[in-house]
Coordinates of C-alpha atoms in Angstrom, one line a residue:
M131 CA 99.6 38.5 -120.3
H132 CA 98.9 40.2 -116.9
S133 CA 100.7 38.7 -113.9
N134 CA 98.7 36.5 -111.6
F135 CA 99.3 39.1 -108.8
K136 CA 97.7 41.9 -110.9
I137 CA 94.8 39.6 -111.9
D138 CA 94.2 38.6 -108.3
F139 CA 94.3 42.3 -107.2
L140 CA 91.8 43.4 -109.8
K141 CA 89.5 40.5 -109.1
K142 CA 89.6 41.4 -105.4
E143 CA 88.8 45.1 -106.0
L144 CA 86.0 44.2 -108.4
A145 CA 84.4 42.1 -105.7
Q146 CA 83.9 45.3 -103.6
E147 CA 80.3 45.8 -104.8
A148 CA 79.5 48.4 -102.1
M149 CA 82.4 50.6 -103.1
F150 CA 81.4 50.7 -106.8
Q151 CA 77.7 51.1 -105.8
V152 CA 78.6 54.3 -103.9
V153 CA 80.4 55.8 -106.9
A154 CA 77.6 54.7 -109.3
Q155 CA 75.1 56.4 -107.0
M156 CA 77.2 59.6 -107.0
F157 CA 77.4 59.7 -110.8
S158 CA 73.6 59.0 -111.0
L159 CA 72.9 61.8 -108.5
L160 CA 74.9 64.3 -110.6
S161 CA 73.6 63.0 -114.0
D162 CA 70.8 65.6 -113.7
T163 CA 72.1 68.8 -115.4
T164 CA 70.2 71.2 -113.1
R165 CA 71.4 69.4 -109.9
L166 CA 75.0 69.5 -111.3
K167 CA 74.7 73.3 -111.8
I168 CA 73.4 73.8 -108.3
F169 CA 76.2 71.7 -106.8
W170 CA 78.8 73.7 -108.8
L171 CA 77.2 77.0 -107.7
L172 CA 77.3 75.9 -104.0
C173 CA 81.0 75.1 -104.4
H174 CA 81.6 78.8 -104.7
A175 CA 78.8 80.6 -102.8
Q176 CA 76.5 80.2 -99.8
E177 CA 73.0 80.8 -101.1
C178 CA 69.4 80.6 -100.0
V179 CA 66.6 78.9 -102.0
N180 CA 65.3 82.3 -103.3
D181 CA 68.7 83.4 -104.6
I182 CA 69.4 80.1 -106.2
A183 CA 66.0 80.2 -107.9
Q184 CA 66.7 83.6 -109.3
L185 CA 70.2 82.7 -110.5
M186 CA 68.9 79.5 -112.1
D187 CA 65.6 80.9 -113.4
M188 CA 63.7 78.2 -111.5
T189 CA 60.8 78.0 -109.1
M190 CA 61.6 77.8 -105.4
P191 CA 59.9 74.4 -105.0
A192 CA 62.0 72.9 -107.9
V193 CA 65.2 74.3 -106.3
S194 CA 64.1 72.9 -102.9
H195 CA 63.7 69.4 -104.4
H196 CA 67.3 69.4 -105.8
L197 CA 68.7 70.8 -102.5
R198 CA 67.0 68.1 -100.5
V199 CA 68.5 65.4 -102.7
L200 CA 72.0 66.9 -102.6
K201 CA 71.8 67.4 -98.8
D202 CA 70.6 63.8 -98.3
S203 CA 73.6 62.6 -100.2
G204 CA 76.0 64.6 -98.0
L205 CA 77.3 66.8 -100.9
I206 CA 75.9 70.0 -99.4
E207 CA 75.1 71.4 -96.0
S208 CA 72.9 74.1 -94.6
Y209 CA 72.8 76.6 -91.8
R210 CA 70.1 79.0 -90.5
D211 CA 70.6 82.8 -90.3
G212 CA 67.5 84.3 -88.8
K213 CA 64.6 83.3 -90.9
E214 CA 66.8 82.2 -93.9
V215 CA 68.4 78.9 -94.5
F216 CA 71.7 79.0 -96.5
Y217 CA 73.3 76.2 -98.4
S218 CA 76.9 75.5 -99.4
A219 CA 79.1 72.6 -100.5
P220 CA 81.6 71.8 -97.7
K221 CA 85.3 71.5 -98.5
T222 CA 85.4 67.7 -98.3
E223 CA 87.8 65.5 -100.3
K224 CA 84.9 64.0 -102.1
N225 CA 83.5 67.5 -103.2
K226 CA 87.0 68.6 -104.2
I227 CA 87.4 65.6 -106.5
L228 CA 84.0 66.1 -108.0
H229 CA 84.6 69.8 -108.5
D230 CA 88.0 69.2 -110.0
M231 CA 86.5 66.6 -112.4
M232 CA 83.9 69.1 -113.5
E233 CA 86.5 71.8 -114.0
K234 CA 88.6 69.5 -116.2
L235 CA 85.8 68.1 -118.2
M236 CA 84.2 71.5 -118.9
E237 CA 87.6 73.2 -119.3
M238 CA 86.6 75.7 -116.6
S239 CA 88.9 77.5 -114.2
C240 CA 87.6 78.0 -110.6
P241 CA 90.6 79.3 -108.6
D242 CA 88.7 80.0 -105.4
F243 CA 87.6 76.4 -104.6
E244 CA 90.6 76.0 -102.3
G245 CA 89.6 79.2 -100.4
N246 CA 88.2 79.1 -96.9
H247 CA 84.4 79.7 -96.5
E248 CA 85.2 81.8 -93.4
Q249 CA 87.5 84.1 -95.4
I250 CA 85.2 86.8 -96.9
N251 CA 86.2 88.4 -100.2
E252 CA 84.3 89.6 -103.2
N253 CA 85.8 87.0 -105.5
S254 CA 85.2 83.8 -103.6
R255 CA 82.3 83.9 -101.1
Y256 CA 79.8 85.7 -103.4
M257 CA 79.0 85.4 -107.0
E258 CA 80.2 88.3 -109.1
N259 CA 76.7 89.3 -110.0
Q260 CA 75.8 89.7 -106.3
V261 CA 78.8 92.0 -105.7
E262 CA 77.9 94.1 -108.8
A263 CA 74.3 94.3 -107.6
I264 CA 75.4 95.5 -104.2
K265 CA 77.5 98.2 -105.8
K266 CA 74.4 99.3 -107.7
V267 CA 72.4 99.3 -104.4
H268 CA 75.1 101.6 -102.9
E269 CA 74.9 103.9 -105.9
R270 CA 71.1 103.9 -105.7
L271 CA 71.1 104.9 -102.0
T272 CA 73.9 107.5 -102.2
E273 CA 72.3 109.2 -105.2
N274 CA 68.9 109.4 -103.4
L275 CA 69.8 110.5 -99.8
S276 CA 66.5 112.5 -99.6
K277 CA 64.5 109.3 -100.0
R278 CA 63.9 106.5 -97.5
I279 CA 64.3 103.4 -99.5
T280 CA 63.6 100.2 -97.6
I281 CA 65.6 96.9 -97.7
D282 CA 62.6 95.1 -99.1
E283 CA 62.3 97.7 -101.9
L284 CA 66.0 97.3 -102.8
A285 CA 65.7 93.5 -102.6
H286 CA 62.8 93.6 -105.0
E287 CA 64.5 96.0 -107.4
F288 CA 67.8 94.1 -107.6
Y289 CA 66.4 90.6 -107.4
M290 CA 68.1 89.7 -104.1
N291 CA 66.9 88.1 -100.9
P292 CA 66.8 90.8 -98.1
T293 CA 69.1 88.8 -95.8
T294 CA 71.6 88.2 -98.6
L295 CA 71.5 91.9 -99.6
K296 CA 72.3 93.0 -96.0
T297 CA 75.0 90.4 -95.6
V298 CA 76.8 91.0 -98.8
F299 CA 76.6 94.8 -98.4
K300 CA 78.2 94.6 -95.0
D301 CA 81.0 92.4 -96.3
V302 CA 81.7 94.7 -99.3
Y303 CA 81.4 98.1 -97.5
G304 CA 82.4 97.1 -93.9
T305 CA 79.2 98.3 -92.2
S306 CA 75.5 97.7 -92.3
V307 CA 73.3 99.5 -94.9
A308 CA 71.8 101.7 -92.2
A309 CA 75.1 102.8 -90.7
H310 CA 76.7 103.3 -94.0
I311 CA 74.0 105.5 -95.4
K312 CA 73.7 107.4 -92.2
Q313 CA 77.3 108.4 -92.6
H314 CA 76.7 109.6 -96.1
R315 CA 73.7 111.6 -94.9
M316 CA 75.6 113.3 -92.2
E317 CA 78.6 114.1 -94.4
K318 CA 76.2 115.5 -97.0
A319 CA 74.4 117.6 -94.3
A320 CA 77.8 118.9 -93.1
E321 CA 78.7 119.9 -96.6
L322 CA 75.3 121.7 -97.1
L323 CA 75.7 123.5 -93.8
C324 CA 79.0 124.9 -94.9
S325 CA 78.4 125.7 -98.5
T326 CA 74.7 126.8 -98.7
E327 CA 72.3 129.2 -97.1
M328 CA 69.7 126.3 -96.6
S329 CA 68.0 126.2 -93.3
V330 CA 68.5 123.3 -91.0
N331 CA 65.0 122.0 -91.8
E332 CA 65.7 122.2 -95.5
I333 CA 68.9 120.3 -95.1
A334 CA 67.2 117.7 -92.9
L335 CA 64.7 117.0 -95.7
A336 CA 67.5 117.0 -98.3
V337 CA 69.2 114.1 -96.5
G338 CA 66.1 112.1 -95.8
Y339 CA 64.8 113.3 -92.4
E340 CA 61.2 114.6 -92.2
S341 CA 61.8 115.5 -88.5
Q342 CA 64.2 118.4 -87.9
S343 CA 64.6 117.4 -84.3
K344 CA 65.5 113.8 -85.2
F345 CA 68.0 115.0 -87.8
S346 CA 69.6 117.5 -85.3
A347 CA 69.9 114.7 -82.6
T348 CA 71.5 112.3 -85.1
F349 CA 73.8 115.1 -86.4
K350 CA 74.9 115.9 -82.8
D351 CA 75.6 112.2 -82.1
F352 CA 77.7 112.1 -85.2
Y353 CA 79.7 115.4 -84.9
S354 CA 79.2 116.2 -81.2
V355 CA 77.7 119.6 -82.0
T356 CA 74.3 120.7 -83.3
P357 CA 73.8 121.6 -87.0
N358 CA 73.6 125.3 -86.1
E359 CA 76.8 125.1 -84.0
Y360 CA 78.6 123.3 -86.8
K361 CA 77.5 125.9 -89.3
K362 CA 78.7 128.8 -87.1
K363 CA 82.0 127.1 -86.3
H364 CA 82.8 126.3 -89.9
S365 CA 81.5 129.6 -91.2
Y366 CA 83.8 131.4 -88.7
S367 CA 86.7 129.2 -89.7
A368 CA 86.1 130.0 -93.3
L369 CA 86.1 133.8 -92.6
K370 CA 89.3 133.5 -90.7
N371 CA 91.0 131.8 -93.6

């Protein structure tokens, strides 16, 4: 037999209809498999509608519906970055309990849930496939320095939202796409000036500049000397050695 104290306690707690209703609504909300997946995804990454749709192989209107339901429930939040709206699951006690429960029931291990959203690293803020895609973007750009490939073209090729592509690229490589590739172009130009007999115009074209004057101005900003001055200086140094 249970003690009268225990029976009284259980009876009192069972009478708290509102408390059980909140939990029931939460379970009902996450009883939808797709919604559960989106919630799990947003526990680990900040994503926009387009990226979620691509990751989930869904239409954007369908994703928007689930995001609206999750946001109305307080399980996720959003913020605007330019024209894009990004979603994530805040690190609340309720979300931690739900996440931990999912992890245990599905026998999954998600070590980064305790991490801070403000702390940027490849393993926690972004999904692994996004980081891999950015590394391929970097390879595509550095292997084609003579071509002017736009952000929109890269986003289309690697199935990423343009804003997400730029953001993840900067976090992985430390600078913007434009600044990073400019550095590669200038370093390649310097190498060609020292190791080939190519003209300045030919080198400009080889590193993606149709205008020799624009290339020369950019090169001077980068190295503090013109391409011809750089070539003479380093050719002289090579002769001395």
